Coordinates of C-alpha atoms and ligand atoms in Angstrom, one line a residue:
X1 CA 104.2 167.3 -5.3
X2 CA 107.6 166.9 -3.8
X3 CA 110.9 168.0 -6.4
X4 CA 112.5 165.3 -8.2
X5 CA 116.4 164.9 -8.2
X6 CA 118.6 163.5 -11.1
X7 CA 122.0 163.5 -10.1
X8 CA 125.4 162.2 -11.8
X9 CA 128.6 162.3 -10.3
X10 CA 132.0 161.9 -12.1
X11 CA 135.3 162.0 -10.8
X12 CA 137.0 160.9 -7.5
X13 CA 135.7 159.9 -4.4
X14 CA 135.5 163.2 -3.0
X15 CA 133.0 164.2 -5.8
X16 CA 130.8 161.1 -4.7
X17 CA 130.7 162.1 -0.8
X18 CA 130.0 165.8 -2.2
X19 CA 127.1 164.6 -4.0
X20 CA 126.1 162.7 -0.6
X21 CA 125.7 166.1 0.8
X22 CA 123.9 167.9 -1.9
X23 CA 121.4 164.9 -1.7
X24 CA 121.4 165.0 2.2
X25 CA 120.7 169.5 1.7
X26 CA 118.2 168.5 -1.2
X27 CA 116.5 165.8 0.8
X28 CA 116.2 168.5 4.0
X29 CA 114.2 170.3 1.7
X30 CA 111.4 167.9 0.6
X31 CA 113.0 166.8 -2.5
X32 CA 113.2 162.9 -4.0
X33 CA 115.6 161.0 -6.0
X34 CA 115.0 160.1 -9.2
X35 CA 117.1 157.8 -11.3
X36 CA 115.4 159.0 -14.5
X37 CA 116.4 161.7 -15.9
X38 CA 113.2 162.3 -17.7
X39 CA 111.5 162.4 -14.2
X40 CA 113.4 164.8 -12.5
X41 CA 112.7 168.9 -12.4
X42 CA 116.0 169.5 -11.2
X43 CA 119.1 167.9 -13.0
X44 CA 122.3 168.2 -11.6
X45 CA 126.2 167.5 -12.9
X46 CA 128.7 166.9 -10.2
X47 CA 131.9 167.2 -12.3
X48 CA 135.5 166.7 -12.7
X49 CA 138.6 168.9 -14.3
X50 CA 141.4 166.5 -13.7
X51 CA 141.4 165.5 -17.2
X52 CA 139.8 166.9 -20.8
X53 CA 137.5 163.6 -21.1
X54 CA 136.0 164.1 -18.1
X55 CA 134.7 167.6 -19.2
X56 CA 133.8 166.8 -22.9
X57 CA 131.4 164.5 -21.5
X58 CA 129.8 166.8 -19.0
X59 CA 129.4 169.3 -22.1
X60 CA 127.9 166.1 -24.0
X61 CA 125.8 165.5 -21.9
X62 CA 124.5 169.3 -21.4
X63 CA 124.4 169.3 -24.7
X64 CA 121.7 166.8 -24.9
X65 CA 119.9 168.8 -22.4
X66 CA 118.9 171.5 -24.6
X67 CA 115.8 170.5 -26.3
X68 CA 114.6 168.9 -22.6
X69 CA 114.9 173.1 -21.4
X70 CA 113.0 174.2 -24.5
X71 CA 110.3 171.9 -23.6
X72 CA 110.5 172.4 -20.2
X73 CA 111.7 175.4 -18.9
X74 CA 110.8 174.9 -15.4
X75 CA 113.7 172.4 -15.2
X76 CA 116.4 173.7 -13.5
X77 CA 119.8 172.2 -14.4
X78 CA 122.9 172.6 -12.5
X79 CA 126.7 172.3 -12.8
X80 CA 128.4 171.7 -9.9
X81 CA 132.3 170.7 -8.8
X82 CA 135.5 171.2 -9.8
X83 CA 134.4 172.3 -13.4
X84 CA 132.0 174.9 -12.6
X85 CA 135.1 176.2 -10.3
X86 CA 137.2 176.6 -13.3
X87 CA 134.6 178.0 -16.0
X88 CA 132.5 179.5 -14.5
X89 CA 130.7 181.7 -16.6
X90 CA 131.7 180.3 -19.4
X91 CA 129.8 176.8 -18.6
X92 CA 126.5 180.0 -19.2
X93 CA 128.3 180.5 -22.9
X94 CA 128.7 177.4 -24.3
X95 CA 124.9 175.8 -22.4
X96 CA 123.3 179.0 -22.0
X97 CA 120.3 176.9 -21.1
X98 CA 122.1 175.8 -17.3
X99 CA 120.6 177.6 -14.3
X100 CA 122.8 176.8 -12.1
X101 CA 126.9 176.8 -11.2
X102 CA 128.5 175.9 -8.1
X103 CA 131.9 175.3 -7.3
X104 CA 132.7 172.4 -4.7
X105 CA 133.7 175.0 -2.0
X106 CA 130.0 176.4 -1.8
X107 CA 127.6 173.4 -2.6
X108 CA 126.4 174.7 1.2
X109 CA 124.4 177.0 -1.3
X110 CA 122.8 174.6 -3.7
X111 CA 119.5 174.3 -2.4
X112 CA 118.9 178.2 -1.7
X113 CA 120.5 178.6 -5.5
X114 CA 117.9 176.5 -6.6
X115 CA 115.3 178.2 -4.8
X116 CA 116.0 181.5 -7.0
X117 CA 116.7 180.2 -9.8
X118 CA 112.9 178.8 -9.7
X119 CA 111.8 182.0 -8.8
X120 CA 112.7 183.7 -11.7
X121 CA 115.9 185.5 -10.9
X122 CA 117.8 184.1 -13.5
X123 CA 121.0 182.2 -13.6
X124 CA 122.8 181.3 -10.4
X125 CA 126.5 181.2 -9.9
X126 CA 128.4 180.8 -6.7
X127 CA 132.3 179.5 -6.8
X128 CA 135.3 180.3 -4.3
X129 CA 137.9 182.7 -4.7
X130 CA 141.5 182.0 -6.9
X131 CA 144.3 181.4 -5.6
X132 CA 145.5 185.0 -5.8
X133 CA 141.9 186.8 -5.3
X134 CA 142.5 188.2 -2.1
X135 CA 143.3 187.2 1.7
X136 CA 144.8 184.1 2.5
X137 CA 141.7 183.6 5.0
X138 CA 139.6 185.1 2.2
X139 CA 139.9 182.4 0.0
X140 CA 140.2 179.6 2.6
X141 CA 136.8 180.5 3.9
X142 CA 135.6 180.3 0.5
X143 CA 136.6 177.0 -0.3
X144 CA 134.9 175.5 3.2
X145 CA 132.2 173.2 2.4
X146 CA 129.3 171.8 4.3
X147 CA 130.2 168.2 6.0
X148 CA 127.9 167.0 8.7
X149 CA 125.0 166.7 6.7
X150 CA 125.0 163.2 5.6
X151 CA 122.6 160.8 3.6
X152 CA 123.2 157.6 4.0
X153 CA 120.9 156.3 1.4
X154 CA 123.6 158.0 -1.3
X155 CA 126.1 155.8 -0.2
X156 CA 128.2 153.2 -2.2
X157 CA 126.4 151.2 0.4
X158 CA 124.8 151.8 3.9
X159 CA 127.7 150.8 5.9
X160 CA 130.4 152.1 4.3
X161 CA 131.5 155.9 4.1
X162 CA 133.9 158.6 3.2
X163 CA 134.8 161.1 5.9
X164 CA 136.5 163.9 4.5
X165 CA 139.2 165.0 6.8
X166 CA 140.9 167.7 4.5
X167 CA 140.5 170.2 1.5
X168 CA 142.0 171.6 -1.4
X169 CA 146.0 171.1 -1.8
X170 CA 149.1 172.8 -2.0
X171 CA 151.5 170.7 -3.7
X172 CA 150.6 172.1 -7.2
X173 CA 152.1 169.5 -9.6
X174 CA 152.4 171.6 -13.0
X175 CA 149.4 169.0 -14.4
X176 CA 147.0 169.1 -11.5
X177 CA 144.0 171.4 -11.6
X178 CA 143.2 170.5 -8.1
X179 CA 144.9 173.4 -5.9
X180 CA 143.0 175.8 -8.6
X181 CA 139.6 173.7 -8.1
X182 CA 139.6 172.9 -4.6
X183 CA 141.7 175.6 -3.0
X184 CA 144.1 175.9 -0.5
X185 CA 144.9 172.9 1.8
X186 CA 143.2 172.9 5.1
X187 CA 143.0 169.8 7.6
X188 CA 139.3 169.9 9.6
X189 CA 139.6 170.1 13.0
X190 CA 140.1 166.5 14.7
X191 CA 137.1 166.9 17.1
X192 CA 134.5 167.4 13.8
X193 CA 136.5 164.1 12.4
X194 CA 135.8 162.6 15.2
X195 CA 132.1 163.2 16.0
X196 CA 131.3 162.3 12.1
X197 CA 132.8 159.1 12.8
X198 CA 130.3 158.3 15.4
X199 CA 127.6 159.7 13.8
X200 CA 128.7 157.2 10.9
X201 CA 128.8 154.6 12.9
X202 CA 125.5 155.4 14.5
X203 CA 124.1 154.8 11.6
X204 CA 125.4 151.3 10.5
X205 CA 128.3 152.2 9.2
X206 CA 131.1 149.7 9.7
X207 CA 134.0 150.9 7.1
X208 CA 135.1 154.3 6.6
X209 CA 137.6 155.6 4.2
X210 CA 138.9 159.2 5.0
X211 CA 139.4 161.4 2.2
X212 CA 142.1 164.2 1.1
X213 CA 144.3 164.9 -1.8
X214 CA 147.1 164.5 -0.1
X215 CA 145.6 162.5 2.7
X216 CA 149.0 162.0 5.1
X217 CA 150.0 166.1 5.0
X218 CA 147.0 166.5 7.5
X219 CA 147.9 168.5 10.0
X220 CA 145.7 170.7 12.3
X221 CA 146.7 172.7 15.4
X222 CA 145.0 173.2 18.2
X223 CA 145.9 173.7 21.7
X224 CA 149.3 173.9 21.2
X225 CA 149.8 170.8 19.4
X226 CA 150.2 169.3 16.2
X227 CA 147.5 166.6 15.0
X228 CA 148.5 164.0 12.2
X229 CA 147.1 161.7 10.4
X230 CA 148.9 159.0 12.9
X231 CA 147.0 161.1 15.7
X232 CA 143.3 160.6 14.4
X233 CA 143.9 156.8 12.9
X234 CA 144.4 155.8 16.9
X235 CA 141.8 157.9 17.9
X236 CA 139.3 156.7 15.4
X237 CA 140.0 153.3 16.2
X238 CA 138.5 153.7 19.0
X239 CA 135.0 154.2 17.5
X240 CA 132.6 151.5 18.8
X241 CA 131.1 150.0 15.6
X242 CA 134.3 151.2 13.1
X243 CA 135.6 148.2 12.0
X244 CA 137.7 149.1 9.0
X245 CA 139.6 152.1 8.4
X246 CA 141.6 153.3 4.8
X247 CA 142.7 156.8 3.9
X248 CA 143.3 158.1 0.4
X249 CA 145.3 159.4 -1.5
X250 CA 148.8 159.5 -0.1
X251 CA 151.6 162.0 -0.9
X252 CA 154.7 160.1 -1.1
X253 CA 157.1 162.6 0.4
X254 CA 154.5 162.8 3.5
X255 CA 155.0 159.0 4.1
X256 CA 156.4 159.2 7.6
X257 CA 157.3 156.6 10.0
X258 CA 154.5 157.7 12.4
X259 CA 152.0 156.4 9.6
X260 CA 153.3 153.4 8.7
X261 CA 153.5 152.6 12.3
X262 CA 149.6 153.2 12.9
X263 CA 149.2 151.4 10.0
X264 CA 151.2 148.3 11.3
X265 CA 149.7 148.7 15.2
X266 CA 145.9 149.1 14.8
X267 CA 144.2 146.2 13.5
X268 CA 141.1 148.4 12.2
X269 CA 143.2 149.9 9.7
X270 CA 143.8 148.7 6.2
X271 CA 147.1 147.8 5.1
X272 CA 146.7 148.9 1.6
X273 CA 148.8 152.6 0.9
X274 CA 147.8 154.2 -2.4
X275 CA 150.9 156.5 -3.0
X276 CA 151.0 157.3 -6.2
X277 CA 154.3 157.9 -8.0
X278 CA 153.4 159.4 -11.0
X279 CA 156.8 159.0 -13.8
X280 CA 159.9 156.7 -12.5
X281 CA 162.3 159.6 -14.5
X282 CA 163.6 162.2 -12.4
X283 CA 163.6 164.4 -15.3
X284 CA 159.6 164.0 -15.5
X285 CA 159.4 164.2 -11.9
X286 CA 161.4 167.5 -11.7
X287 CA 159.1 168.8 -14.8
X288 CA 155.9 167.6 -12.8
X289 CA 157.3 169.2 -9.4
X290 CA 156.0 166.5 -7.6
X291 CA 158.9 167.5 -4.9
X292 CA 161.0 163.6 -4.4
X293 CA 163.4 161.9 -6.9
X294 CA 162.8 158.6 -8.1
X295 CA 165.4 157.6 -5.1
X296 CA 163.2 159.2 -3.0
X297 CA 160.4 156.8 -3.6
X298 CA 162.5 153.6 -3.6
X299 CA 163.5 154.8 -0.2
X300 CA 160.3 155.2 0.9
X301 CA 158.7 151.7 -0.4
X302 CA 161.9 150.1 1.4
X303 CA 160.7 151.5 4.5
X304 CA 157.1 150.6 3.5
X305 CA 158.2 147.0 3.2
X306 CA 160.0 147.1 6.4
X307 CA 157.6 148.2 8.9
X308 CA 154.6 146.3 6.8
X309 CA 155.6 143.6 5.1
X310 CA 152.0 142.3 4.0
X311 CA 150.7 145.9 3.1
X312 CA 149.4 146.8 -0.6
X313 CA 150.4 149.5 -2.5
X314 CA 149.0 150.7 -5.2
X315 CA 149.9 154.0 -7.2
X316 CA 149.0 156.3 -10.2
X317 CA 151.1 157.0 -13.3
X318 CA 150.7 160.1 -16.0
X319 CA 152.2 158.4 -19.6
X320 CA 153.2 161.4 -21.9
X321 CA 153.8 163.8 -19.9
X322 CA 155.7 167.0 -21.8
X323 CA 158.6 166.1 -23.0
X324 CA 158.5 162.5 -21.8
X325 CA 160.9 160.4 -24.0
X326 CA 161.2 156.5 -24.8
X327 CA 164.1 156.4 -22.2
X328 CA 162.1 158.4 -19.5
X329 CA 159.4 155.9 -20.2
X330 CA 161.0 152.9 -20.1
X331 CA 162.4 153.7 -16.7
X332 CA 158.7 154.4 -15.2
X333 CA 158.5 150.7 -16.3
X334 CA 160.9 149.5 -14.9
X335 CA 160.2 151.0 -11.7
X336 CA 156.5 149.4 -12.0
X337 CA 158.4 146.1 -11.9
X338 CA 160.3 146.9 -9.0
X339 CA 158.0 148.4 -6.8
X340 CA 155.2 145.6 -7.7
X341 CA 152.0 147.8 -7.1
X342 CA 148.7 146.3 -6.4
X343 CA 147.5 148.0 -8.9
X344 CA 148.4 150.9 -11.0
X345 CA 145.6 153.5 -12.2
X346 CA 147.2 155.0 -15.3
X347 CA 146.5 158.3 -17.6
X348 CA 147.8 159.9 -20.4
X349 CA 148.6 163.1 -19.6
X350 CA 145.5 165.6 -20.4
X351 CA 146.7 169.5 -20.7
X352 CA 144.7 172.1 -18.4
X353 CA 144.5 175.5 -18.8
X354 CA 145.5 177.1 -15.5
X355 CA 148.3 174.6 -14.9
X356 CA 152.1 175.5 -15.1
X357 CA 152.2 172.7 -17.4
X358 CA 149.1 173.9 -19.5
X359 CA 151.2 177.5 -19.7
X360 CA 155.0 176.3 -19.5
X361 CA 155.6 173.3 -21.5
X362 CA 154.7 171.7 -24.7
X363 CA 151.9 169.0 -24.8
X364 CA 154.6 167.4 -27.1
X365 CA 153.6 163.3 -27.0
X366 CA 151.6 162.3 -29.4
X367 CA 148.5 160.6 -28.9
X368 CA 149.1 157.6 -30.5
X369 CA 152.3 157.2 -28.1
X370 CA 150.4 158.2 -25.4
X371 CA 148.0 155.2 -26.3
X372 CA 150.5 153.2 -26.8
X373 CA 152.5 153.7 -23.5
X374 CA 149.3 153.6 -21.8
X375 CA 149.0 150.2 -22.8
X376 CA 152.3 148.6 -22.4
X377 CA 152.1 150.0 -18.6
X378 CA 148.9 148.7 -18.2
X379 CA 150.7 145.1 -19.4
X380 CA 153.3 145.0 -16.9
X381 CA 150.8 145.9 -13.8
X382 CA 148.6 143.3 -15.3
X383 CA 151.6 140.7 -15.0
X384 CA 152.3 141.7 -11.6
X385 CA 148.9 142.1 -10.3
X386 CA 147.8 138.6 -11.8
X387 CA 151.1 137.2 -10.1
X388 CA 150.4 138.5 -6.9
X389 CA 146.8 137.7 -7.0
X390 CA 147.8 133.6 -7.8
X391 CA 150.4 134.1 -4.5
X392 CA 147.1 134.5 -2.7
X393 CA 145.5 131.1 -3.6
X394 CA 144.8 129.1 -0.3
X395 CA 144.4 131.8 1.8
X396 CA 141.2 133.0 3.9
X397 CA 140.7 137.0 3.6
X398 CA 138.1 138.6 6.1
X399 CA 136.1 140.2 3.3
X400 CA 133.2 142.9 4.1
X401 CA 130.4 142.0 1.4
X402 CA 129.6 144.9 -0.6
X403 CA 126.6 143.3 -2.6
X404 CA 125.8 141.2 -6.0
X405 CA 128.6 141.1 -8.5
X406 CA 125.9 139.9 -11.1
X407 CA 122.5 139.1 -11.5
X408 CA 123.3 135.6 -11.8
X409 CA 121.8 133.7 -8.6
X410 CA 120.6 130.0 -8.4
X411 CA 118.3 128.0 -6.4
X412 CA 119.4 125.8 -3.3
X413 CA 117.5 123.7 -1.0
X414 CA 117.9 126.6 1.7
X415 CA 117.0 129.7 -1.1
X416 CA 118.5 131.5 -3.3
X417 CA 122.4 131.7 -3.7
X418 CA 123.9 134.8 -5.6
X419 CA 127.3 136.2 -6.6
X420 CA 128.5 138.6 -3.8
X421 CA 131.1 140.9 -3.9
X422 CA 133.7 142.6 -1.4
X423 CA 137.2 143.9 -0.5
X424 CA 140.0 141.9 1.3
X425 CA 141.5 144.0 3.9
X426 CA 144.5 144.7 1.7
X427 CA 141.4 146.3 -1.0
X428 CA 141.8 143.5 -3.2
X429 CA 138.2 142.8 -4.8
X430 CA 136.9 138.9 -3.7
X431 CA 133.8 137.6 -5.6
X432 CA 131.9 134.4 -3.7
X433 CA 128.9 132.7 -3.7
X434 CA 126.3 133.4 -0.8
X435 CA 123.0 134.4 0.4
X436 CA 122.1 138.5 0.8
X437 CA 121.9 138.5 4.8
X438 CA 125.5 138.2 4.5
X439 CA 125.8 141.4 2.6
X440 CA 127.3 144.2 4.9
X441 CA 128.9 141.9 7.3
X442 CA 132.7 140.3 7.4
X443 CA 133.4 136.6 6.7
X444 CA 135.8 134.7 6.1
X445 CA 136.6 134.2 2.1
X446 CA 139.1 131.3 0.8
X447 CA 140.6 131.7 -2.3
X448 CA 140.8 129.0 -5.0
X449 CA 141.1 131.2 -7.9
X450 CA 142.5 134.9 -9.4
X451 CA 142.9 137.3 -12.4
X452 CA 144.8 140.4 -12.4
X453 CA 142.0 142.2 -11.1
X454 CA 139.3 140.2 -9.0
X455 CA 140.3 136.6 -6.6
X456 CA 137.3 134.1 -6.4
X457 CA 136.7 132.5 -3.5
X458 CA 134.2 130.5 -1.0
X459 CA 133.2 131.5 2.7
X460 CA 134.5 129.7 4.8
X461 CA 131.4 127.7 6.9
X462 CA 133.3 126.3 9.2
X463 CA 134.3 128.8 11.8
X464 CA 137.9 129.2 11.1
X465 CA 140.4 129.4 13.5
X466 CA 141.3 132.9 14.3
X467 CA 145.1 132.7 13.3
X468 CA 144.3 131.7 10.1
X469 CA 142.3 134.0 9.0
X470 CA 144.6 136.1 7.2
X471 CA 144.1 140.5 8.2
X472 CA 146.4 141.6 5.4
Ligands
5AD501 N1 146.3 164.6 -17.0 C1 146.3 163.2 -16.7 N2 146.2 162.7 -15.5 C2 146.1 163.6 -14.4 N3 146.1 163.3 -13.1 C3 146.0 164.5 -12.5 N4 146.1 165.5 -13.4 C4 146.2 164.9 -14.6 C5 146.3 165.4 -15.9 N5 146.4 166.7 -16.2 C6 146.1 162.0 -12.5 C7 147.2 161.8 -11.5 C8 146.5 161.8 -10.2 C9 145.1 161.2 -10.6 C10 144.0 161.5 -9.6 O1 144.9 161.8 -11.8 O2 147.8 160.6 -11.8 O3 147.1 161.0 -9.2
SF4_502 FE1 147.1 167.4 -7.9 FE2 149.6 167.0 -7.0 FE3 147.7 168.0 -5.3 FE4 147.6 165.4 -6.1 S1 149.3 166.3 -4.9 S2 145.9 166.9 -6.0 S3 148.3 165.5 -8.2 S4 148.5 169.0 -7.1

């Protein structure tokens, strides 16, 4: 009988197209997916160190795992990601019953991993080399994952993908575990980019959303020249069947005219930036060495604004970092009201050992003011998201249909009429009423109604008339 695959993924969207590979590897191999965890003989954890949550509920849910080993030992269970990079061995300590750890840099290895751990030759570790283990080269090579093997069946949906086009990072913010996780930065080569994207596309897939840390610092030479993320946007837009193209995560000091221009010139891509900004002190900014002042940013949103005046822009905050005080935090709100985000994804700041931050400074906010500044941030985003959301009322968004929102559906006289769900081009979340052959195709969505978070609309039946139908 063919191996059985339980697989959960937290974390960010590069830990969902890792998983997409591991699957794809997996699936090479003869195994099936599961969704049942009782099913499956091989249980895998693709995790995530950005913050302390994420891991305690990894350990959790190991930890529930141990009486399923003792009954079945022939189950292999793996960690894998950014917090088998970072413990390592002792992931073995504290679940001595896991088989299996792999950092992200070597999931390549998974399946043959497997394979020995199955054949009796005990546990299994493979991660990349730290940042000061040895050669520059060394360690990038150690860090280089697998990316052409694909699955589309893993998916959010069939027809929409990540395409990684960089790893690791070399910013090192004194809070981030990512340059320790994923390694050194390094951009892939444009021609791989490029032949993914028509693979993608090959296969249905009509959205893609290319991934890095710091997404705009990709560079890659090559014959001479310099490639940047400007340079693959046009030619990616030139992908038959690509109709929709976003990039994440943005580094705000890598914001550069080039881009936005792109941005504002081909129609495939999304105006929507997510560029996060992380404290509106400078003193927080310094502490967090994120590298620009809180001028800096303004700067850069004015010439957001100039050169796209319809685009979104959403960011991330940390509340609490080290020694943030009430005045430091009541200038990051104030610059939420003044740069009126999208949206705003917000943490309290979560100490992790191998940081600067973790070894340097004080963890010195309490939790209940993190909490509580946590939640007046989230207030003011609210406002302005609600507010910006209402602005939209009228309007007719080309929306690619994702799938149900809810199980609600009703009967009409031509069949069944659900909830669907899908992005605006500007990534703001439309809910409608229609019928499932419209899911995975664009049409035209009217709004009549909005929270802070999702606009409801209607498609538009009669064929609007191209002007009006609104790309931003
Ligand atoms: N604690 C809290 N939030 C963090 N982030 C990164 N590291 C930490 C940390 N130690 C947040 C940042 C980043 C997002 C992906 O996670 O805001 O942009
Ligand atoms: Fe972490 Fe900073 Fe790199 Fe983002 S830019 S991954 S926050 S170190």
């Amino acid at each position: 009988m063919a191996h059985r695959l339980y697989i959960e993924t937290v974390g960010c969207q590069m830990n969902v197209l890792d998983s997409e590979m591991v699957v794809a590897s997996l699936k090479r191999q003869g195994y099936e997916l599961t969704r049942n965890i009782e099913q499956a003989d091989t249980i895998l954890f693709n995790t995530c160190s950005v913050r302390q949550h994420a891991e305690d509920k990894v350990y959790s849910a190991l930890g529930k795992l141990k009486r399923t080993k003792r009954r079945y030992p022939d189950k292999i269970i793996g960690v894998l990601g950014c917090m088998a990079q970072k413990d390592q061995r002792l992931i073995f300590e504290r679940a001595p019953y896991v088989d299996l750890v792999v950092g992200p840099g070597q999931l390549h290895r998974v399946p043959e991993l497997i394979e020995r751990a199955r054949q009796g030759q005990g546990r299994q570790m493979a991660v990349s080399l730290g940042r000061r283990d040895g050669p520059v080269e060394e360690i990038r090579r150690s860090h280089e994952t697998f990316d052409p093997l694909r699955d589309p069946t893993m998916r959010p949906t069939p027809f929409q993908a990540y395409l990684r086009i960089q790893i690791g990072c070399d910013k090192f913010c004194t809070y981030c575990v990512v340059p320790m996780t994923r390694g050194p930065e390094q951009g892939r080569p444009p021609s791989h980019i490029l032949a993914e994207a028509h693979t993608l596309a090959g296969q249905g897939c009509v959205e893609i959303t290319l991934l890095g840390q710091t997404v705009n610092s990709y560079r890659y030479q090559e014959g001479g020249r310099t490639y940047r993320l400007s340079d693959l946007l046009y030619a990616l837009h030139d992908v038959p069947g690509i109709r929709r193209i976003k990039f994440v995560t943005n580094y705000p000091k890598d914001m550069t005219d080039d881009l936005l221009q792109a941005v504002r010139d081909l129609p495939k891509v999304a105006p929507y930036l997510h560029v996060p900004l992380q404290s509106g002190s400078d003193s927080i900014l310094r502490r967090m060495k994120r590298g620009y002042t809180v001028e800096d940013y303004r700067h850069m949103m004015a010439r957001i604004r100039e050169t796209l005046p319809q685009v979104a822009v959403a960011s991330d905050f940390i509340v609490g970092f080290c020694g943030e005080t009430e005045e430091d935090f009541e200038q990051t709100k104030q610059l939420v009201r003044e740069c009126r985000f999208k949206n705003s994804f917000i943490f309290k700041y979560s100490p992790r050992p191998g940081t600067k931050a973790f070894e340097l400074m004080e963890d010195d906010v309490p939790e209940e003011v993190k909490q509580r500044r946590n939640n007046e941030l989230l207030e003011i985003q609210n406002a302005i998201s609600e507010e910006q959301n209402l602005e939209l009322l009228g309007r007719t968004f080309e929306v690619l249909v994702e799938g149900r929102s809810k199980a609600s559906w009703k009967q009409n006289e031509t069949g069944p009429v659900y909830q669907l769900t899908g992005r605006t081009p500007c990534d703001r979340i439309a809910v409608f009423e229609g019928t499932l052959d419209l899911v995975g195709q664009f049409v035209p969505v009217t709004i009549y109604d909005a929270t802070a978070h999702t606009l409801f609309g209607a498609v538009e039946t009669r064929q609007p008339e191209p002007e009006l139908v609104s790309l931003v």
